[in-house]
PDB file of C-alpha atoms in Angstrom:
ATOM      1  CA  MET A1297       4.390   8.963   0.905  1.00 49.00           C
ATOM      2  CA  ASN A1298       4.664   5.409  -0.372  1.00 57.00           C
ATOM      3  CA  ASP A1299       0.996   4.636  -0.013  1.00 79.00           C
ATOM      4  CA  LYS A1300      -0.305   3.367  -3.367  1.00 82.00           C
ATOM      5  CA  LYS A1301      -3.267   5.695  -3.542  1.00 88.00           C
ATOM      6  CA  ALA A1302      -1.130   8.733  -2.779  1.00 89.00           C
ATOM      7  CA  VAL A1303       1.280   7.776  -5.569  1.00 90.00           C
ATOM      8  CA  ALA A1304      -1.580   7.413  -8.060  1.00 93.00           C
ATOM      9  CA  THR A1305      -3.060  10.742  -6.948  1.00 94.00           C
ATOM     10  CA  ALA A1306       0.245  12.542  -7.428  1.00 94.00           C
ATOM     11  CA  VAL A1307       1.263  10.908 -10.714  1.00 96.00           C
ATOM     12  CA  THR A1308      -2.036  10.659 -12.627  1.00 96.00           C
ATOM     13  CA  PRO A1309      -2.296  14.408 -13.462  1.00 97.00           C
ATOM     14  CA  ILE A1310       1.229  14.284 -14.920  1.00 97.00           C
ATOM     15  CA  LEU A1311       0.268  11.321 -17.112  1.00 97.00           C
ATOM     16  CA  LYS A1312      -2.895  13.134 -18.229  1.00 97.00           C
ATOM     17  CA  LYS A1313      -0.759  16.096 -19.258  1.00 97.00           C
ATOM     18  CA  LEU A1314       1.564  13.766 -21.217  1.00 97.00           C
ATOM     19  CA  ASN A1315      -1.361  12.134 -23.044  1.00 96.00           C
ATOM     20  CA  SER A1316      -2.752  15.553 -23.917  1.00 96.00           C
ATOM     21  CA  THR A1317       0.476  16.633 -25.664  1.00 95.00           C
ATOM     22  CA  SER A1318      -0.536  14.622 -28.728  1.00 94.00           C
ATOM     23  CA  SER A1319      -3.661  12.859 -29.924  1.00 94.00           C
ATOM     24  CA  ASP A1320      -1.325  10.070 -31.066  1.00 95.00           C
ATOM     25  CA  ILE A1321      -0.526   9.114 -27.470  1.00 95.00           C
ATOM     26  CA  GLN A1322      -3.128   6.530 -26.524  1.00 94.00           C
ATOM     27  CA  ALA A1323      -2.015   5.471 -23.066  1.00 95.00           C
ATOM     28  CA  SER A1324       0.620   6.063 -20.427  1.00 96.00           C
ATOM     29  CA  ALA A1325       1.374   4.383 -17.133  1.00 96.00           C
ATOM     30  CA  VAL A1326       3.921   4.292 -14.351  1.00 95.00           C
ATOM     31  CA  MET A1327       4.783   0.818 -13.177  1.00 94.00           C
ATOM     32  CA  SER A1328       7.106  -0.790 -10.718  1.00 91.00           C
ATOM     33  CA  ARG A1329       9.861  -2.717 -12.494  1.00 86.00           C
ATOM     34  CA  ASP A1330       8.115  -5.967 -11.592  1.00 85.00           C
ATOM     35  CA  GLY A1331       5.018  -4.918 -13.543  1.00 86.00           C
ATOM     36  CA  HIS A1332       2.625  -3.506 -10.943  1.00 91.00           C
ATOM     37  CA  THR A1333       0.751  -0.443 -12.148  1.00 92.00           C
ATOM     38  CA  LEU A1334       1.253   2.541  -9.825  1.00 93.00           C
ATOM     39  CA  ALA A1335      -0.700   5.047 -11.935  1.00 94.00           C
ATOM     40  CA  SER A1336      -2.184   4.915 -15.409  1.00 95.00           C
ATOM     41  CA  VAL A1337      -4.187   6.865 -17.958  1.00 95.00           C
ATOM     42  CA  LEU A1338      -5.205   4.220 -20.461  1.00 91.00           C
ATOM     43  CA  GLY A1339      -7.560   4.396 -23.418  1.00 81.00           C
ATOM     44  CA  ASP A1340      -9.756   1.569 -24.652  1.00 79.00           C
ATOM     45  CA  THR A1341      -6.987   0.005 -26.716  1.00 76.00           C
ATOM     46  CA  VAL A1342      -4.635  -0.897 -23.870  1.00 84.00           C
ATOM     47  CA  ASN A1343      -5.190  -3.472 -21.153  1.00 85.00           C
ATOM     48  CA  SER A1344      -3.495  -2.544 -17.864  1.00 86.00           C
ATOM     49  CA  VAL A1345      -2.634  -6.100 -16.781  1.00 87.00           C
ATOM     50  CA  ARG A1346      -1.175  -6.998 -20.189  1.00 87.00           C
ATOM     51  CA  LEU A1347       0.826  -3.788 -20.265  1.00 90.00           C
ATOM     52  CA  GLY A1348       2.273  -4.433 -16.799  1.00 90.00           C
ATOM     53  CA  ALA A1349       3.200  -8.021 -17.579  1.00 90.00           C
ATOM     54  CA  MET A1350       4.766  -7.172 -20.942  1.00 91.00           C
ATOM     55  CA  CYS A1351       6.714  -4.233 -19.506  1.00 91.00           C
ATOM     56  CA  ALA A1352       8.187  -6.283 -16.691  1.00 91.00           C
ATOM     57  CA  THR A1353       9.355  -8.983 -19.125  1.00 92.00           C
ATOM     58  CA  LEU A1354      10.718  -6.473 -21.650  1.00 93.00           C
ATOM     59  CA  LEU A1355      12.593  -4.542 -18.966  1.00 93.00           C
ATOM     60  CA  SER A1356      14.169  -7.654 -17.574  1.00 93.00           C
ATOM     61  CA  LEU A1357      15.341  -8.873 -20.982  1.00 94.00           C
ATOM     62  CA  GLY A1358      16.290  -5.370 -22.143  1.00 94.00           C
ATOM     63  CA  GLU A1359      18.531  -4.890 -19.086  1.00 94.00           C
ATOM     64  CA  LYS A1360      20.172  -8.252 -19.732  1.00 94.00           C
ATOM     65  CA  ALA A1361      20.715  -7.473 -23.432  1.00 94.00           C
ATOM     66  CA  SER A1362      22.090  -4.010 -22.678  1.00 95.00           C
ATOM     67  CA  LEU A1363      24.608  -5.373 -20.178  1.00 95.00           C
ATOM     68  CA  GLU A1364      25.581  -8.393 -22.330  1.00 92.00           C
ATOM     69  CA  LEU A1365      26.305  -6.147 -25.290  1.00 92.00           C
ATOM     70  CA  ASN A1366      28.331  -3.694 -23.174  1.00 93.00           C
ATOM     71  CA  ARG A1367      25.748  -0.905 -23.393  1.00 95.00           C
ATOM     72  CA  GLY A1368      25.537  -0.446 -19.592  1.00 96.00           C
ATOM     73  CA  HIS A1369      22.332  -0.344 -17.579  1.00 96.00           C
ATOM     74  CA  LEU A1370      19.087   0.022 -19.497  1.00 96.00           C
ATOM     75  CA  LYS A1371      17.598   3.516 -19.819  1.00 96.00           C
ATOM     76  CA  GLN A1372      14.879   2.986 -22.400  1.00 96.00           C
ATOM     77  CA  ILE A1373      13.284   0.457 -24.775  1.00 97.00           C
ATOM     78  CA  LEU A1374      11.295   1.387 -27.846  1.00 97.00           C
ATOM     79  CA  ILE A1375       9.116  -1.197 -29.569  1.00 97.00           C
ATOM     80  CA  HIS A1376       7.999  -0.068 -33.016  1.00 97.00           C
ATOM     81  CA  GLY A1377       5.168  -2.140 -34.442  1.00 97.00           C
ATOM     82  CA  GLU A1378       3.286  -1.744 -37.707  1.00 97.00           C
ATOM     83  CA  ASP A1379       0.389  -0.197 -35.754  1.00 97.00           C
ATOM     84  CA  GLY A1380       2.282   1.993 -33.287  1.00 97.00           C
ATOM     85  CA  TYR A1381       4.933   2.414 -30.623  1.00 97.00           C
ATOM     86  CA  VAL A1382       5.484   1.243 -27.041  1.00 96.00           C
ATOM     87  CA  LEU A1383       8.115   3.245 -25.171  1.00 97.00           C
ATOM     88  CA  LEU A1384       9.461   2.173 -21.780  1.00 97.00           C
ATOM     89  CA  LEU A1385      11.566   4.722 -19.934  1.00 96.00           C
ATOM     90  CA  ARG A1386      13.267   4.097 -16.619  1.00 94.00           C
ATOM     91  CA  ILE A1387      12.254   6.406 -13.767  1.00 93.00           C
ATOM     92  CA  GLY A1388      14.848   6.229 -11.018  1.00 86.00           C
ATOM     93  CA  GLU A1389      15.791   2.759  -9.814  1.00 85.00           C
ATOM     94  CA  LYS A1390      12.429   1.207  -9.154  1.00 87.00           C
ATOM     95  CA  ALA A1391       9.873   2.399 -11.678  1.00 93.00           C
ATOM     96  CA  VAL A1392       9.233   2.777 -15.376  1.00 95.00           C
ATOM     97  CA  LEU A1393       7.118   5.064 -17.530  1.00 96.00           C
ATOM     98  CA  ALA A1394       5.267   3.314 -20.367  1.00 96.00           C
ATOM     99  CA  VAL A1395       3.848   5.273 -23.314  1.00 96.00           C
ATOM    100  CA  VAL A1396       1.717   3.671 -26.031  1.00 96.00           C
ATOM    101  CA  SER A1397       1.090   5.568 -29.244  1.00 96.00           C
ATOM    102  CA  GLN A1398      -0.304   5.344 -32.755  1.00 96.00           C
ATOM    103  CA  PRO A1399       2.031   4.804 -35.730  1.00 96.00           C
ATOM    104  CA  SER A1400       1.497   8.413 -36.818  1.00 96.00           C
ATOM    105  CA  ALA A1401       3.179   9.698 -33.627  1.00 96.00           C
ATOM    106  CA  ASN A1402       6.161  12.014 -34.040  1.00 94.00           C
ATOM    107  CA  LEU A1403       8.831   9.836 -32.446  1.00 92.00           C
ATOM    108  CA  GLY A1404      11.189  12.702 -31.577  1.00 92.00           C
ATOM    109  CA  MET A1405       8.457  14.673 -29.820  1.00 94.00           C
ATOM    110  CA  MET A1406       7.250  11.564 -28.006  1.00 95.00           C
ATOM    111  CA  LEU A1407      10.760  10.901 -26.657  1.00 94.00           C
ATOM    112  CA  VAL A1408      11.127  14.524 -25.529  1.00 95.00           C
ATOM    113  CA  GLU A1409       7.734  14.595 -23.791  1.00 97.00           C
ATOM    114  CA  ALA A1410       8.325  11.198 -22.153  1.00 97.00           C
ATOM    115  CA  ARG A1411      11.684  12.376 -20.744  1.00 96.00           C
ATOM    116  CA  ARG A1412      10.114  15.580 -19.451  1.00 97.00           C
ATOM    117  CA  THR A1413       7.342  13.536 -17.812  1.00 97.00           C
ATOM    118  CA  ALA A1414       9.864  11.148 -16.236  1.00 96.00           C
ATOM    119  CA  SER A1415      11.759  14.131 -14.775  1.00 95.00           C
ATOM    120  CA  GLU A1416       8.539  15.558 -13.322  1.00 95.00           C
ATOM    121  CA  ILE A1417       7.722  12.224 -11.707  1.00 95.00           C
ATOM    122  CA  VAL A1418      11.244  11.858 -10.285  1.00 93.00           C
ATOM    123  CA  ALA A1419      10.883  15.358  -8.799  1.00 93.00           C
ATOM    124  CA  LEU A1420       7.796  14.206  -6.864  1.00 90.00           C
ATOM    125  CA  SER A1421       9.941  11.646  -4.969  1.00 86.00           C
ATOM    126  CA  VAL A1422       7.015   9.245  -4.683  1.00 84.00           C
ATOM    127  CA  VAL A1423       8.272   6.328  -6.805  1.00 83.00           C
TER     128      VAL A1423
ATOM    129  CA  MET B  47      21.549 -17.506 -54.174  1.00 49.00           C
ATOM    130  CA  ASN B  48      20.832 -18.770 -50.679  1.00 57.00           C
ATOM    131  CA  ASP B  49      24.301 -20.099 -50.091  1.00 79.00           C
ATOM    132  CA  LYS B  50      25.622 -18.640 -46.833  1.00 82.00           C
ATOM    133  CA  LYS B  51      28.934 -17.452 -48.236  1.00 88.00           C
ATOM    134  CA  ALA B  52      27.227 -15.735 -51.159  1.00 89.00           C
ATOM    135  CA  VAL B  53      24.905 -13.895 -48.738  1.00 90.00           C
ATOM    136  CA  ALA B  54      27.844 -12.714 -46.625  1.00 93.00           C
ATOM    137  CA  THR B  55      29.741 -11.619 -49.740  1.00 94.00           C
ATOM    138  CA  ALA B  56      26.786  -9.590 -50.991  1.00 94.00           C
ATOM    139  CA  VAL B  57      25.762  -8.040 -47.654  1.00 96.00           C
ATOM    140  CA  THR B  58      29.118  -7.283 -45.970  1.00 96.00           C
ATOM    141  CA  PRO B  59      30.003  -4.266 -48.173  1.00 97.00           C
ATOM    142  CA  ILE B  60      26.621  -2.714 -47.372  1.00 97.00           C
ATOM    143  CA  LEU B  61      27.260  -3.162 -43.635  1.00 97.00           C
ATOM    144  CA  LYS B  62      30.738  -1.644 -44.019  1.00 97.00           C
ATOM    145  CA  LYS B  63      29.153   1.372 -45.692  1.00 97.00           C
ATOM    146  CA  LEU B  64      26.657   1.691 -42.819  1.00 97.00           C
ATOM    147  CA  ASN B  65      29.402   1.534 -40.184  1.00 96.00           C
ATOM    148  CA  SER B  66      31.371   4.197 -42.060  1.00 96.00           C
ATOM    149  CA  THR B  67      28.468   6.691 -41.928  1.00 95.00           C
ATOM    150  CA  SER B  68      29.367   7.500 -38.316  1.00 94.00           C
ATOM    151  CA  SER B  69      32.265   6.780 -35.988  1.00 94.00           C
ATOM    152  CA  ASP B  70      29.618   6.169 -33.312  1.00 95.00           C
ATOM    153  CA  ILE B  71      28.422   2.999 -35.054  1.00 95.00           C
ATOM    154  CA  GLN B  72      30.530   0.213 -33.578  1.00 94.00           C
ATOM    155  CA  ALA B  73      29.018  -2.887 -35.161  1.00 95.00           C
ATOM    156  CA  SER B  74      26.338  -4.056 -37.547  1.00 96.00           C
ATOM    157  CA  ALA B  75      25.108  -7.474 -38.544  1.00 96.00           C
ATOM    158  CA  VAL B  76      22.388  -9.223 -40.496  1.00 95.00           C
ATOM    159  CA  MET B  77      20.924 -12.227 -38.758  1.00 94.00           C
ATOM    160  CA  SER B  78      18.220 -14.743 -39.355  1.00 91.00           C
ATOM    161  CA  ARG B  79      15.333 -14.265 -36.928  1.00 86.00           C
ATOM    162  CA  ASP B  80      16.485 -17.318 -34.987  1.00 85.00           C
ATOM    163  CA  GLY B  81      19.832 -15.648 -34.261  1.00 86.00           C
ATOM    164  CA  HIS B  82      22.231 -17.034 -36.861  1.00 91.00           C
ATOM    165  CA  THR B  83      24.624 -14.433 -38.218  1.00 92.00           C
ATOM    166  CA  LEU B  84      24.428 -14.136 -42.019  1.00 93.00           C
ATOM    167  CA  ALA B  85      26.892 -11.254 -42.346  1.00 94.00           C
ATOM    168  CA  SER B  86      28.574  -8.971 -39.840  1.00 94.00           C
ATOM    169  CA  VAL B  87      31.030  -6.108 -39.449  1.00 95.00           C
ATOM    170  CA  LEU B  88      31.800  -6.115 -35.745  1.00 91.00           C
ATOM    171  CA  GLY B  89      34.341  -4.159 -33.743  1.00 81.00           C
ATOM    172  CA  ASP B  90      36.173  -5.422 -30.668  1.00 79.00           C
ATOM    173  CA  THR B  91      33.336  -4.472 -28.322  1.00 76.00           C
ATOM    174  CA  VAL B  92      30.683  -6.827 -29.705  1.00 84.00           C
ATOM    175  CA  ASN B  93      30.660 -10.612 -29.565  1.00 85.00           C
ATOM    176  CA  SER B  94      28.909 -12.200 -32.548  1.00 86.00           C
ATOM    177  CA  VAL B  95      27.432 -15.178 -30.689  1.00 87.00           C
ATOM    178  CA  ARG B  96      26.109 -12.994 -27.853  1.00 87.00           C
ATOM    179  CA  LEU B  97      24.623 -10.545 -30.330  1.00 90.00           C
ATOM    180  CA  GLY B  98      22.858 -13.330 -32.249  1.00 90.00           C
ATOM    181  CA  ALA B  99      21.450 -14.929 -29.123  1.00 90.00           C
ATOM    182  CA  MET B 100      20.254 -11.630 -27.639  1.00 91.00           C
ATOM    183  CA  CYS B 101      18.697 -10.498 -30.909  1.00 91.00           C
ATOM    184  CA  ALA B 102      16.738 -13.702 -31.362  1.00 91.00           C
ATOM    185  CA  THR B 103      15.343 -13.463 -27.821  1.00 92.00           C
ATOM    186  CA  LEU B 104      14.543  -9.740 -28.095  1.00 93.00           C
ATOM    187  CA  LEU B 105      12.822 -10.194 -31.444  1.00 93.00           C
ATOM    188  CA  SER B 106      10.691 -13.017 -30.163  1.00 93.00           C
ATOM    189  CA  LEU B 107       9.575 -11.089 -27.076  1.00 94.00           C
ATOM    190  CA  GLY B 108       9.262  -7.803 -28.989  1.00 94.00           C
ATOM    191  CA  GLU B 109       6.920  -9.423 -31.515  1.00 94.00           C
ATOM    192  CA  LYS B 110       4.839 -10.887 -28.704  1.00 94.00           C
ATOM    193  CA  ALA B 111       4.668  -7.530 -26.870  1.00 94.00           C
ATOM    194  CA  SER B 112       3.784  -5.628 -30.042  1.00 95.00           C
ATOM    195  CA  LEU B 113       0.922  -8.010 -30.866  1.00 95.00           C
ATOM    196  CA  GLU B 114      -0.355  -8.216 -27.249  1.00 92.00           C
ATOM    197  CA  LEU B 115      -0.513  -4.411 -27.009  1.00 92.00           C
ATOM    198  CA  ASN B 116      -2.288  -4.093 -30.379  1.00 92.00           C
ATOM    199  CA  ARG B 117       0.720  -2.532 -32.138  1.00 95.00           C
ATOM    200  CA  GLY B 118       0.738  -5.081 -34.982  1.00 96.00           C
ATOM    201  CA  HIS B 119       3.762  -7.017 -36.167  1.00 96.00           C
ATOM    202  CA  LEU B 120       7.144  -5.849 -34.943  1.00 96.00           C
ATOM    203  CA  LYS B 121       9.174  -3.562 -37.224  1.00 96.00           C
ATOM    204  CA  GLN B 122      11.940  -2.389 -34.925  1.00 96.00           C
ATOM    205  CA  ILE B 123      13.294  -2.520 -31.364  1.00 97.00           C
ATOM    206  CA  LEU B 124      15.610   0.068 -29.873  1.00 97.00           C
ATOM    207  CA  ILE B 125      17.485  -0.660 -26.656  1.00 97.00           C
ATOM    208  CA  HIS B 126      18.992   2.463 -25.125  1.00 97.00           C
ATOM    209  CA  GLY B 127      21.567   1.747 -22.445  1.00 97.00           C
ATOM    210  CA  GLU B 128      23.711   4.138 -20.443  1.00 97.00           C
ATOM    211  CA  ASP B 129      26.662   3.257 -22.694  1.00 97.00           C
ATOM    212  CA  GLY B 130      24.975   3.130 -26.089  1.00 97.00           C
ATOM    213  CA  TYR B 131      22.235   1.823 -28.355  1.00 97.00           C
ATOM    214  CA  VAL B 132      21.260  -1.512 -29.906  1.00 96.00           C
ATOM    215  CA  LEU B 133      18.850  -1.207 -32.818  1.00 97.00           C
ATOM    216  CA  LEU B 134      17.119  -4.220 -34.369  1.00 97.00           C
ATOM    217  CA  LEU B 135      15.310  -3.598 -37.631  1.00 96.00           C
ATOM    218  CA  ARG B 136      13.295  -6.221 -39.484  1.00 94.00           C
ATOM    219  CA  ILE B 137      14.453  -6.991 -43.034  1.00 93.00           C
ATOM    220  CA  GLY B 138      11.680  -8.756 -44.909  1.00 86.00           C
ATOM    221  CA  GLU B 139      10.132 -11.767 -43.204  1.00 85.00           C
ATOM    222  CA  LYS B 140      13.161 -13.797 -42.233  1.00 87.00           C
ATOM    223  CA  ALA B 141      16.046 -11.532 -41.287  1.00 93.00           C
ATOM    224  CA  VAL B 142      16.988  -8.627 -39.049  1.00 95.00           C
ATOM    225  CA  LEU B 143      19.574  -5.859 -39.177  1.00 96.00           C
ATOM    226  CA  ALA B 144      21.342  -5.182 -35.861  1.00 96.00           C
ATOM    227  CA  VAL B 145      23.241  -1.925 -35.277  1.00 97.00           C
ATOM    228  CA  VAL B 146      25.277  -1.266 -32.128  1.00 96.00           C
ATOM    229  CA  SER B 147      26.407   2.268 -31.356  1.00 96.00           C
ATOM    230  CA  GLN B 148      28.004   4.510 -28.748  1.00 96.00           C
ATOM    231  CA  PRO B 149      25.818   6.743 -26.537  1.00 96.00           C
ATOM    232  CA  SER B 150      26.977   9.807 -28.470  1.00 96.00           C
ATOM    233  CA  ALA B 151      25.295   8.525 -31.659  1.00 96.00           C
ATOM    234  CA  ASN B 152      22.738  10.792 -33.313  1.00 94.00           C
ATOM    235  CA  LEU B 153      19.652   8.609 -32.945  1.00 92.00           C
ATOM    236  CA  GLY B 154      17.715  10.181 -35.813  1.00 92.00           C
ATOM    237  CA  MET B 155      20.587   9.743 -38.249  1.00 94.00           C
ATOM    238  CA  MET B 156      21.180   6.182 -37.060  1.00 95.00           C
ATOM    239  CA  LEU B 157      17.526   5.290 -37.710  1.00 94.00           C
ATOM    240  CA  VAL B 158      17.634   6.855 -41.190  1.00 95.00           C
ATOM    241  CA  GLU B 159      20.873   5.085 -42.148  1.00 97.00           C
ATOM    242  CA  ALA B 160      19.654   1.752 -40.763  1.00 97.00           C
ATOM    243  CA  ARG B 161      16.432   1.992 -42.793  1.00 96.00           C
ATOM    244  CA  ARG B 162      18.383   2.865 -45.933  1.00 97.00           C
ATOM    245  CA  THR B 163      20.679  -0.104 -45.314  1.00 97.00           C
ATOM    246  CA  ALA B 164      17.724  -2.450 -44.757  1.00 96.00           C
ATOM    247  CA  SER B 165      16.213  -1.303 -48.075  1.00 95.00           C
ATOM    248  CA  GLU B 166      19.498  -1.941 -49.884  1.00 95.00           C
ATOM    249  CA  ILE B 167      19.669  -5.451 -48.429  1.00 95.00           C
ATOM    250  CA  VAL B 168      16.047  -6.203 -49.352  1.00 93.00           C
ATOM    251  CA  ALA B 169      16.845  -5.076 -52.906  1.00 93.00           C
ATOM    252  CA  LEU B 170      19.565  -7.744 -53.129  1.00 90.00           C
ATOM    253  CA  SER B 171      16.926 -10.482 -52.629  1.00 86.00           C
ATOM    254  CA  VAL B 172      19.406 -12.717 -50.821  1.00 84.00           C
ATOM    255  CA  VAL B 173      17.872 -12.824 -47.343  1.00 83.00           C
TER     256      VAL B 173
END
């Protein structure tokens, strides 16, 4: 089940559930580590191509930084901007979950829900 | 009071206090946004030059990602590796606080202490 459409069909409902956990979550996506979108539930504020490109670059640099500073392989990157958060969470070896939220998001809850979502996606064995 | 030695003298005790809040905090430093170390309290596990170089690159990309994804100017980046955390927190317009910790660190407490430390450094008006 590596067909792209099948992956999107399986993963999209899980992303919808994640986005519905809080009105502060504006977008979520699962991407390959090289930035290709496998499934996404994006609002108007997030551009899919930009998100993919930025995630791939951030993951690559984040992995390098984590290793260089003796923190081991990268698990997660959190970007906190004045107008919100971007969370990137590794899913297995090949994919990443991206979550984009408003600044009012409860960071602890967002991390918990993102981890739960990542586990659900891993359990599908499609990425 | 922009003399480098004076900055280090003023900031180092504040970093020592931060590191002493938890045995999980292994290193902290204040750097200019282009990666020059202004003051640091590093353990054996962190190399000052590597930390400066990585921070400058992460900050530059983090700012770009935050703006591109409509999250405003960058406030903070958190790298979570299998063997620990690297937190970068903006201090005013020109400097950044870096905190390196073990994986067992309490993330919430680390964020609170880092923010308190950043406020103390801003109050000094030396960076």
